[in-house]
Amino acid sequence: MKKTEGTKQGILYGVGVGPGDPELLTLKAVRILRECDVIAIPQESKEGCTAYQIARQAVPELDEKPCLPLPMPMTKDREKLAASHEAAAVKAAEQLAAGHTVALITLGDATVYSTYLYVHERIKRLGFETRIVNGIPSFCAAAARLDMPLVNGSQKLHILPASYHIEEALELPGVKVLMKSGRQMPKVKALLKEKGLEARMVENCGMEGEKTYQSLEEIPDDAGYFSLLIAESSEEKQGGQRT
């Protein structure tokens, strides 16, 4: 469904709700969630949507708003992913064409490995207005939770999706952030040891069941899906004047 000229159209907001702590939602995110007509979620139900459960603690009135489920499968099958993204965009476009403002919520920041971005691009191609509301990225929150700087001085920062091939990227100079490492933890730990890297980790940052680990040896093989590692060589750690 494309935008129809001459009629009032809604706006699609991609709203990052931060890593897990509802107190980390930005003032703008809270305002947009309160003002929007429809809340869109990347799951089948509100009960199963982590981002929604975080947001509703900061904005309780979300429970009174219409909810638009836009389920996105957890798969690497490109055809299935493309089909789900297209279906989500069509459903969102129907709401926008009716003049409704839609807020699609996502964990962390909407510009970093976010399911929202796939819908964003399709909605833009249909001619509707889109806006992104930033959230605190999980890697920033994890560094704060570990009470450590993320990067210092001239250090480089690399953000890596741990479920994809990361072997070559681990050889790059600088600090490496490995996101959503849980499902690949034994492999990730073996690679880090092979490359001579040290690592700290936060599991379920800001959420129920949060745990921190100060060394690679402490990290369990069965860590949860929302596990984020911060890795670097001992030389870089000293050069960056880590605490």
PDB file of C-alpha atoms in Angstrom:
ATOM      1  CA  MET A   1       0.000   0.000   0.000  1.00  0.00           C
ATOM      2  CA  LYS A   2       1.550   3.266  -1.163  1.00  0.00           C
ATOM      3  CA  LYS A   3       1.046   6.727   0.200  1.00  0.00           C
ATOM      4  CA  THR A   4      -2.016   8.503  -1.211  1.00  0.00           C
ATOM      5  CA  GLU A   5      -1.481  12.156  -2.054  1.00  0.00           C
ATOM      6  CA  GLY A   6      -3.788  14.722  -0.503  1.00  0.00           C
ATOM      7  CA  THR A   7      -4.741  12.731   2.589  1.00  0.00           C
ATOM      8  CA  LYS A   8      -3.326  12.878   6.106  1.00  0.00           C
ATOM      9  CA  GLN A   9      -0.685  10.216   6.563  1.00  0.00           C
ATOM     10  CA  GLY A  10       0.787   8.785   9.727  1.00  0.00           C
ATOM     11  CA  ILE A  11       4.474   8.655  10.631  1.00  0.00           C
ATOM     12  CA  LEU A  12       6.437   5.500  11.425  1.00  0.00           C
ATOM     13  CA  TYR A  13       8.755   5.886  14.416  1.00  0.00           C
ATOM     14  CA  GLY A  14      11.477   3.379  15.184  1.00  0.00           C
ATOM     15  CA  VAL A  15      11.877   3.688  18.940  1.00  0.00           C
ATOM     16  CA  GLY A  16      14.867   2.198  20.724  1.00  0.00           C
ATOM     17  CA  VAL A  17      13.923   1.311  24.303  1.00  0.00           C
ATOM     18  CA  GLY A  18      17.475   0.709  25.497  1.00  0.00           C
ATOM     19  CA  PRO A  19      19.102  -2.484  26.770  1.00  0.00           C
ATOM     20  CA  GLY A  20      16.707  -3.511  29.517  1.00  0.00           C
ATOM     21  CA  ASP A  21      16.482  -1.051  32.389  1.00  0.00           C
ATOM     22  CA  PRO A  22      13.260   0.977  31.918  1.00  0.00           C
ATOM     23  CA  GLU A  23      14.962   3.963  33.553  1.00  0.00           C
ATOM     24  CA  LEU A  24      17.258   4.122  30.522  1.00  0.00           C
ATOM     25  CA  LEU A  25      14.476   5.042  28.085  1.00  0.00           C
ATOM     26  CA  THR A  26      15.098   8.540  26.773  1.00  0.00           C
ATOM     27  CA  LEU A  27      12.673  11.371  27.422  1.00  0.00           C
ATOM     28  CA  LYS A  28      11.943  11.505  23.700  1.00  0.00           C
ATOM     29  CA  ALA A  29      11.196   7.785  23.535  1.00  0.00           C
ATOM     30  CA  VAL A  30       8.752   8.127  26.421  1.00  0.00           C
ATOM     31  CA  ARG A  31       7.043  11.088  24.751  1.00  0.00           C
ATOM     32  CA  ILE A  32       6.674   9.348  21.385  1.00  0.00           C
ATOM     33  CA  LEU A  33       5.304   6.204  23.020  1.00  0.00           C
ATOM     34  CA  ARG A  34       2.743   8.265  24.902  1.00  0.00           C
ATOM     35  CA  GLU A  35       1.692  10.261  21.836  1.00  0.00           C
ATOM     36  CA  CYS A  36       1.570   7.544  19.157  1.00  0.00           C
ATOM     37  CA  ASP A  37      -1.695   5.964  18.025  1.00  0.00           C
ATOM     38  CA  VAL A  38      -0.427   2.406  17.604  1.00  0.00           C
ATOM     39  CA  ILE A  39       2.374   0.391  19.228  1.00  0.00           C
ATOM     40  CA  ALA A  40       4.028  -2.077  16.846  1.00  0.00           C
ATOM     41  CA  ILE A  41       6.068  -4.983  18.195  1.00  0.00           C
ATOM     42  CA  PRO A  42       8.403  -7.440  16.400  1.00  0.00           C
ATOM     43  CA  GLN A  43       6.729 -10.434  18.091  1.00  0.00           C
ATOM     44  CA  GLU A  44       3.431 -12.318  18.006  1.00  0.00           C
ATOM     45  CA  SER A  45       2.316 -11.019  21.411  1.00  0.00           C
ATOM     46  CA  LYS A  46       3.041  -8.299  23.954  1.00  0.00           C
ATOM     47  CA  GLU A  47       3.722 -10.944  26.579  1.00  0.00           C
ATOM     48  CA  GLY A  48       6.517 -12.440  24.487  1.00  0.00           C
ATOM     49  CA  CYS A  49       8.078  -9.133  23.453  1.00  0.00           C
ATOM     50  CA  THR A  50      11.028  -8.110  25.634  1.00  0.00           C
ATOM     51  CA  ALA A  51      11.080  -4.562  24.250  1.00  0.00           C
ATOM     52  CA  TYR A  52       7.404  -4.093  25.104  1.00  0.00           C
ATOM     53  CA  GLN A  53       7.818  -5.388  28.644  1.00  0.00           C
ATOM     54  CA  ILE A  54      10.646  -2.896  29.178  1.00  0.00           C
ATOM     55  CA  ALA A  55       8.760   0.045  27.671  1.00  0.00           C
ATOM     56  CA  ARG A  56       5.525  -0.533  29.591  1.00  0.00           C
ATOM     57  CA  GLN A  57       7.395  -0.119  32.884  1.00  0.00           C
ATOM     58  CA  ALA A  58       8.285   3.428  31.837  1.00  0.00           C
ATOM     59  CA  VAL A  59       5.012   4.097  29.996  1.00  0.00           C
ATOM     60  CA  PRO A  60       2.228   2.078  31.714  1.00  0.00           C
ATOM     61  CA  GLU A  61      -0.416   3.547  29.395  1.00  0.00           C
ATOM     62  CA  LEU A  62       0.986   1.417  26.555  1.00  0.00           C
ATOM     63  CA  ASP A  63      -1.374  -1.313  27.718  1.00  0.00           C
ATOM     64  CA  GLU A  64      -4.313   0.877  26.653  1.00  0.00           C
ATOM     65  CA  LYS A  65      -3.046   1.448  23.102  1.00  0.00           C
ATOM     66  CA  PRO A  66      -3.782  -0.722  20.056  1.00  0.00           C
ATOM     67  CA  CYS A  67      -0.958  -3.202  19.492  1.00  0.00           C
ATOM     68  CA  LEU A  68       0.206  -4.226  16.010  1.00  0.00           C
ATOM     69  CA  PRO A  69       2.179  -7.513  16.062  1.00  0.00           C
ATOM     70  CA  LEU A  70       4.807  -7.665  13.298  1.00  0.00           C
ATOM     71  CA  PRO A  71       6.489 -11.028  13.997  1.00  0.00           C
ATOM     72  CA  MET A  72      10.050 -11.459  12.735  1.00  0.00           C
ATOM     73  CA  PRO A  73      11.397 -15.041  12.727  1.00  0.00           C
ATOM     74  CA  MET A  74      14.762 -15.813  14.324  1.00  0.00           C
ATOM     75  CA  THR A  75      16.329 -17.367  11.242  1.00  0.00           C
ATOM     76  CA  LYS A  76      19.120 -16.796   8.729  1.00  0.00           C
ATOM     77  CA  ASP A  77      16.898 -17.967   5.859  1.00  0.00           C
ATOM     78  CA  ARG A  78      16.883 -14.896   3.624  1.00  0.00           C
ATOM     79  CA  GLU A  79      13.634 -15.767   1.860  1.00  0.00           C
ATOM     80  CA  LYS A  80      11.748 -16.221   5.132  1.00  0.00           C
ATOM     81  CA  LEU A  81      13.223 -13.014   6.526  1.00  0.00           C
ATOM     82  CA  ALA A  82      12.364 -11.002   3.419  1.00  0.00           C
ATOM     83  CA  ALA A  83       8.805 -12.337   3.447  1.00  0.00           C
ATOM     84  CA  SER A  84       8.314 -11.413   7.108  1.00  0.00           C
ATOM     85  CA  HIS A  85       9.780  -7.937   6.601  1.00  0.00           C
ATOM     86  CA  GLU A  86       7.536  -7.338   3.599  1.00  0.00           C
ATOM     87  CA  ALA A  87       4.457  -8.509   5.497  1.00  0.00           C
ATOM     88  CA  ALA A  88       5.373  -6.264   8.429  1.00  0.00           C
ATOM     89  CA  ALA A  89       5.771  -3.256   6.149  1.00  0.00           C
ATOM     90  CA  VAL A  90       2.383  -3.890   4.518  1.00  0.00           C
ATOM     91  CA  LYS A  91       0.638  -4.043   7.902  1.00  0.00           C
ATOM     92  CA  ALA A  92       2.396  -0.900   9.117  1.00  0.00           C
ATOM     93  CA  ALA A  93       1.594   0.922   5.867  1.00  0.00           C
ATOM     94  CA  GLU A  94      -2.111   0.171   6.322  1.00  0.00           C
ATOM     95  CA  GLN A  95      -2.033   1.984   9.658  1.00  0.00           C
ATOM     96  CA  LEU A  96      -0.042   4.897   8.240  1.00  0.00           C
ATOM     97  CA  ALA A  97      -2.402   5.262   5.284  1.00  0.00           C
ATOM     98  CA  ALA A  98      -5.271   5.524   7.765  1.00  0.00           C
ATOM     99  CA  GLY A  99      -3.524   8.497   9.359  1.00  0.00           C
ATOM    100  CA  HIS A 100      -2.241   6.658  12.427  1.00  0.00           C
ATOM    101  CA  THR A 101       1.163   7.361  13.951  1.00  0.00           C
ATOM    102  CA  VAL A 102       2.933   4.049  14.579  1.00  0.00           C
ATOM    103  CA  ALA A 103       5.813   3.435  17.011  1.00  0.00           C
ATOM    104  CA  LEU A 104       7.725   0.226  16.308  1.00  0.00           C
ATOM    105  CA  ILE A 105       9.758  -0.561  19.407  1.00  0.00           C
ATOM    106  CA  THR A 106      13.085  -2.356  19.447  1.00  0.00           C
ATOM    107  CA  LEU A 107      15.732  -3.241  22.006  1.00  0.00           C
ATOM    108  CA  GLY A 108      18.790  -1.028  22.343  1.00  0.00           C
ATOM    109  CA  ASP A 109      19.157   1.525  19.576  1.00  0.00           C
ATOM    110  CA  ALA A 110      17.089   1.320  16.397  1.00  0.00           C
ATOM    111  CA  THR A 111      20.142   1.885  14.170  1.00  0.00           C
ATOM    112  CA  VAL A 112      22.223  -1.032  15.516  1.00  0.00           C
ATOM    113  CA  TYR A 113      21.386  -4.546  14.222  1.00  0.00           C
ATOM    114  CA  SER A 114      17.712  -3.728  14.600  1.00  0.00           C
ATOM    115  CA  THR A 115      14.736  -5.553  13.109  1.00  0.00           C
ATOM    116  CA  TYR A 116      13.127  -2.140  12.748  1.00  0.00           C
ATOM    117  CA  LEU A 117      15.511  -1.133   9.953  1.00  0.00           C
ATOM    118  CA  TYR A 118      14.094  -3.682   7.511  1.00  0.00           C
ATOM    119  CA  VAL A 119      10.613  -2.224   7.907  1.00  0.00           C
ATOM    120  CA  HIS A 120      12.003   1.317   7.847  1.00  0.00           C
ATOM    121  CA  GLU A 121      13.474   0.934   4.357  1.00  0.00           C
ATOM    122  CA  ARG A 122      10.330  -0.622   2.916  1.00  0.00           C
ATOM    123  CA  ILE A 123       8.072   2.047   4.414  1.00  0.00           C
ATOM    124  CA  LYS A 124      10.288   4.782   2.979  1.00  0.00           C
ATOM    125  CA  ARG A 125      10.029   3.219  -0.475  1.00  0.00           C
ATOM    126  CA  LEU A 126       6.246   3.320  -0.147  1.00  0.00           C
ATOM    127  CA  GLY A 127       6.472   7.071   0.341  1.00  0.00           C
ATOM    128  CA  PHE A 128       5.640   7.370   4.044  1.00  0.00           C
ATOM    129  CA  GLU A 129       7.551   9.473   6.546  1.00  0.00           C
ATOM    130  CA  THR A 130       9.879   7.655   8.937  1.00  0.00           C
ATOM    131  CA  ARG A 131      11.757   8.858  12.002  1.00  0.00           C
ATOM    132  CA  ILE A 132      14.224   7.119  14.295  1.00  0.00           C
ATOM    133  CA  VAL A 133      14.296   7.722  18.046  1.00  0.00           C
ATOM    134  CA  ASN A 134      17.617   6.610  19.471  1.00  0.00           C
ATOM    135  CA  GLY A 135      17.981   4.378  22.497  1.00  0.00           C
ATOM    136  CA  ILE A 136      21.004   3.612  24.660  1.00  0.00           C
ATOM    137  CA  PRO A 137      22.978   0.841  22.895  1.00  0.00           C
ATOM    138  CA  SER A 138      23.548  -2.358  24.830  1.00  0.00           C
ATOM    139  CA  PHE A 139      27.329  -2.149  24.497  1.00  0.00           C
ATOM    140  CA  CYS A 140      27.404   1.273  26.176  1.00  0.00           C
ATOM    141  CA  ALA A 141      25.180   0.027  28.992  1.00  0.00           C
ATOM    142  CA  ALA A 142      27.299  -3.117  29.382  1.00  0.00           C
ATOM    143  CA  ALA A 143      30.524  -1.111  29.694  1.00  0.00           C
ATOM    144  CA  ALA A 144      28.874   1.052  32.346  1.00  0.00           C
ATOM    145  CA  ARG A 145      27.625  -2.026  34.185  1.00  0.00           C
ATOM    146  CA  LEU A 146      31.171  -3.430  34.147  1.00  0.00           C
ATOM    147  CA  ASP A 147      32.379  -0.053  35.470  1.00  0.00           C
ATOM    148  CA  MET A 148      34.892   0.291  32.636  1.00  0.00           C
ATOM    149  CA  PRO A 149      35.543   2.586  29.682  1.00  0.00           C
ATOM    150  CA  LEU A 150      34.574   1.201  26.294  1.00  0.00           C
ATOM    151  CA  VAL A 151      37.376   2.897  24.357  1.00  0.00           C
ATOM    152  CA  ASN A 152      40.070   5.387  25.317  1.00  0.00           C
ATOM    153  CA  GLY A 153      42.382   7.724  23.430  1.00  0.00           C
ATOM    154  CA  SER A 154      43.102   6.446  19.925  1.00  0.00           C
ATOM    155  CA  GLN A 155      41.615   2.976  20.439  1.00  0.00           C
ATOM    156  CA  LYS A 156      39.344   1.634  17.723  1.00  0.00           C
ATOM    157  CA  LEU A 157      35.949   0.062  18.380  1.00  0.00           C
ATOM    158  CA  HIS A 158      34.488  -2.853  16.416  1.00  0.00           C
ATOM    159  CA  ILE A 159      30.860  -3.948  16.864  1.00  0.00           C
ATOM    160  CA  LEU A 160      30.391  -7.558  15.744  1.00  0.00           C
ATOM    161  CA  PRO A 161      27.372  -9.884  15.518  1.00  0.00           C
ATOM    162  CA  ALA A 162      28.722 -13.002  17.228  1.00  0.00           C
ATOM    163  CA  SER A 163      26.425 -15.391  15.351  1.00  0.00           C
ATOM    164  CA  TYR A 164      28.220 -14.671  12.059  1.00  0.00           C
ATOM    165  CA  HIS A 165      31.810 -15.256  10.910  1.00  0.00           C
ATOM    166  CA  ILE A 166      34.006 -13.131  13.163  1.00  0.00           C
ATOM    167  CA  GLU A 167      37.410 -14.848  12.916  1.00  0.00           C
ATOM    168  CA  GLU A 168      39.083 -12.187  10.755  1.00  0.00           C
ATOM    169  CA  ALA A 169      37.434  -9.299  12.594  1.00  0.00           C
ATOM    170  CA  LEU A 170      38.915 -10.498  15.889  1.00  0.00           C
ATOM    171  CA  GLU A 171      42.382  -9.842  14.467  1.00  0.00           C
ATOM    172  CA  LEU A 172      41.657  -6.146  13.924  1.00  0.00           C
ATOM    173  CA  PRO A 173      43.331  -3.725  16.347  1.00  0.00           C
ATOM    174  CA  GLY A 174      41.114  -2.253  19.035  1.00  0.00           C
ATOM    175  CA  VAL A 175      38.221  -3.227  21.276  1.00  0.00           C
ATOM    176  CA  LYS A 176      35.727  -5.783  19.979  1.00  0.00           C
ATOM    177  CA  VAL A 177      32.120  -5.897  21.112  1.00  0.00           C
ATOM    178  CA  LEU A 178      30.456  -9.250  20.420  1.00  0.00           C
ATOM    179  CA  MET A 179      26.688  -8.894  20.495  1.00  0.00           C
ATOM    180  CA  LYS A 180      24.157 -11.660  21.242  1.00  0.00           C
ATOM    181  CA  SER A 181      26.897 -14.208  21.812  1.00  0.00           C
ATOM    182  CA  GLY A 182      24.927 -16.729  23.867  1.00  0.00           C
ATOM    183  CA  ARG A 183      24.048 -19.275  21.186  1.00  0.00           C
ATOM    184  CA  GLN A 184      27.658 -19.435  19.980  1.00  0.00           C
ATOM    185  CA  MET A 185      29.398 -19.151  23.356  1.00  0.00           C
ATOM    186  CA  PRO A 186      31.650 -22.258  23.276  1.00  0.00           C
ATOM    187  CA  LYS A 187      32.845 -21.319  19.779  1.00  0.00           C
ATOM    188  CA  VAL A 188      33.259 -17.645  20.702  1.00  0.00           C
ATOM    189  CA  LYS A 189      35.274 -18.477  23.825  1.00  0.00           C
ATOM    190  CA  ALA A 190      37.538 -20.812  21.856  1.00  0.00           C
ATOM    191  CA  LEU A 191      38.152 -18.137  19.213  1.00  0.00           C
ATOM    192  CA  LEU A 192      38.966 -15.491  21.813  1.00  0.00           C
ATOM    193  CA  LYS A 193      41.465 -17.807  23.507  1.00  0.00           C
ATOM    194  CA  GLU A 194      42.992 -18.687  20.142  1.00  0.00           C
ATOM    195  CA  LYS A 195      43.448 -14.989  19.322  1.00  0.00           C
ATOM    196  CA  GLY A 196      44.905 -14.249  22.767  1.00  0.00           C
ATOM    197  CA  LEU A 197      42.114 -11.860  23.729  1.00  0.00           C
ATOM    198  CA  GLU A 198      40.777 -11.060  27.179  1.00  0.00           C
ATOM    199  CA  ALA A 199      37.041 -10.579  27.661  1.00  0.00           C
ATOM    200  CA  ARG A 200      34.403  -9.410  30.103  1.00  0.00           C
ATOM    201  CA  MET A 201      30.699 -10.047  29.679  1.00  0.00           C
ATOM    202  CA  VAL A 202      27.265  -8.906  30.783  1.00  0.00           C
ATOM    203  CA  GLU A 203      24.345 -11.294  30.467  1.00  0.00           C
ATOM    204  CA  ASN A 204      20.821  -9.812  30.349  1.00  0.00           C
ATOM    205  CA  CYS A 205      22.093  -6.276  30.870  1.00  0.00           C
ATOM    206  CA  GLY A 206      19.505  -4.240  32.777  1.00  0.00           C
ATOM    207  CA  MET A 207      17.049  -7.139  32.792  1.00  0.00           C
ATOM    208  CA  GLU A 208      15.956  -9.704  35.335  1.00  0.00           C
ATOM    209  CA  GLY A 209      18.715 -12.251  35.814  1.00  0.00           C
ATOM    210  CA  GLU A 210      21.528  -9.841  34.935  1.00  0.00           C
ATOM    211  CA  LYS A 211      25.007 -11.252  35.567  1.00  0.00           C
ATOM    212  CA  THR A 212      28.496  -9.855  35.028  1.00  0.00           C
ATOM    213  CA  TYR A 213      31.699 -11.753  34.328  1.00  0.00           C
ATOM    214  CA  GLN A 214      35.125 -10.156  34.685  1.00  0.00           C
ATOM    215  CA  SER A 215      37.177 -12.714  32.762  1.00  0.00           C
ATOM    216  CA  LEU A 216      36.853 -15.189  29.914  1.00  0.00           C
ATOM    217  CA  GLU A 217      37.377 -18.059  32.354  1.00  0.00           C
ATOM    218  CA  GLU A 218      34.280 -17.055  34.338  1.00  0.00           C
ATOM    219  CA  ILE A 219      31.955 -17.035  31.323  1.00  0.00           C
ATOM    220  CA  PRO A 220      29.735 -20.169  31.149  1.00  0.00           C
ATOM    221  CA  ASP A 221      29.184 -22.093  27.923  1.00  0.00           C
ATOM    222  CA  ASP A 222      25.417 -21.982  28.438  1.00  0.00           C
ATOM    223  CA  ALA A 223      25.125 -18.189  28.724  1.00  0.00           C
ATOM    224  CA  GLY A 224      21.809 -16.692  27.610  1.00  0.00           C
ATOM    225  CA  TYR A 225      20.939 -15.146  24.244  1.00  0.00           C
ATOM    226  CA  PHE A 226      21.361 -11.563  25.490  1.00  0.00           C
ATOM    227  CA  SER A 227      25.049 -11.958  26.321  1.00  0.00           C
ATOM    228  CA  LEU A 228      27.453  -9.209  25.295  1.00  0.00           C
ATOM    229  CA  LEU A 229      31.228  -9.561  25.433  1.00  0.00           C
ATOM    230  CA  ILE A 230      33.830  -6.794  25.384  1.00  0.00           C
ATOM    231  CA  ALA A 231      37.175  -8.199  24.239  1.00  0.00           C
ATOM    232  CA  GLU A 232      40.696  -6.895  23.659  1.00  0.00           C
ATOM    233  CA  SER A 233      44.307  -7.972  23.928  1.00  0.00           C
ATOM    234  CA  SER A 234      46.198  -7.467  27.172  1.00  0.00           C
ATOM    235  CA  GLU A 235      48.506  -5.011  25.374  1.00  0.00           C
ATOM    236  CA  GLU A 236      45.561  -2.899  24.202  1.00  0.00           C
ATOM    237  CA  LYS A 237      44.060  -3.041  27.665  1.00  0.00           C
ATOM    238  CA  GLN A 238      47.224  -1.560  29.135  1.00  0.00           C
ATOM    239  CA  GLY A 239      47.626   0.929  26.286  1.00  0.00           C
ATOM    240  CA  GLY A 240      44.061   2.137  26.737  1.00  0.00           C
ATOM    241  CA  GLN A 241      44.698   2.614  30.462  1.00  0.00           C
ATOM    242  CA  ARG A 242      41.840   0.330  31.449  1.00  0.00           C
ATOM    243  CA  THR A 243      40.708   0.197  35.069  1.00  0.00           C
TER     244      THR A 243
END
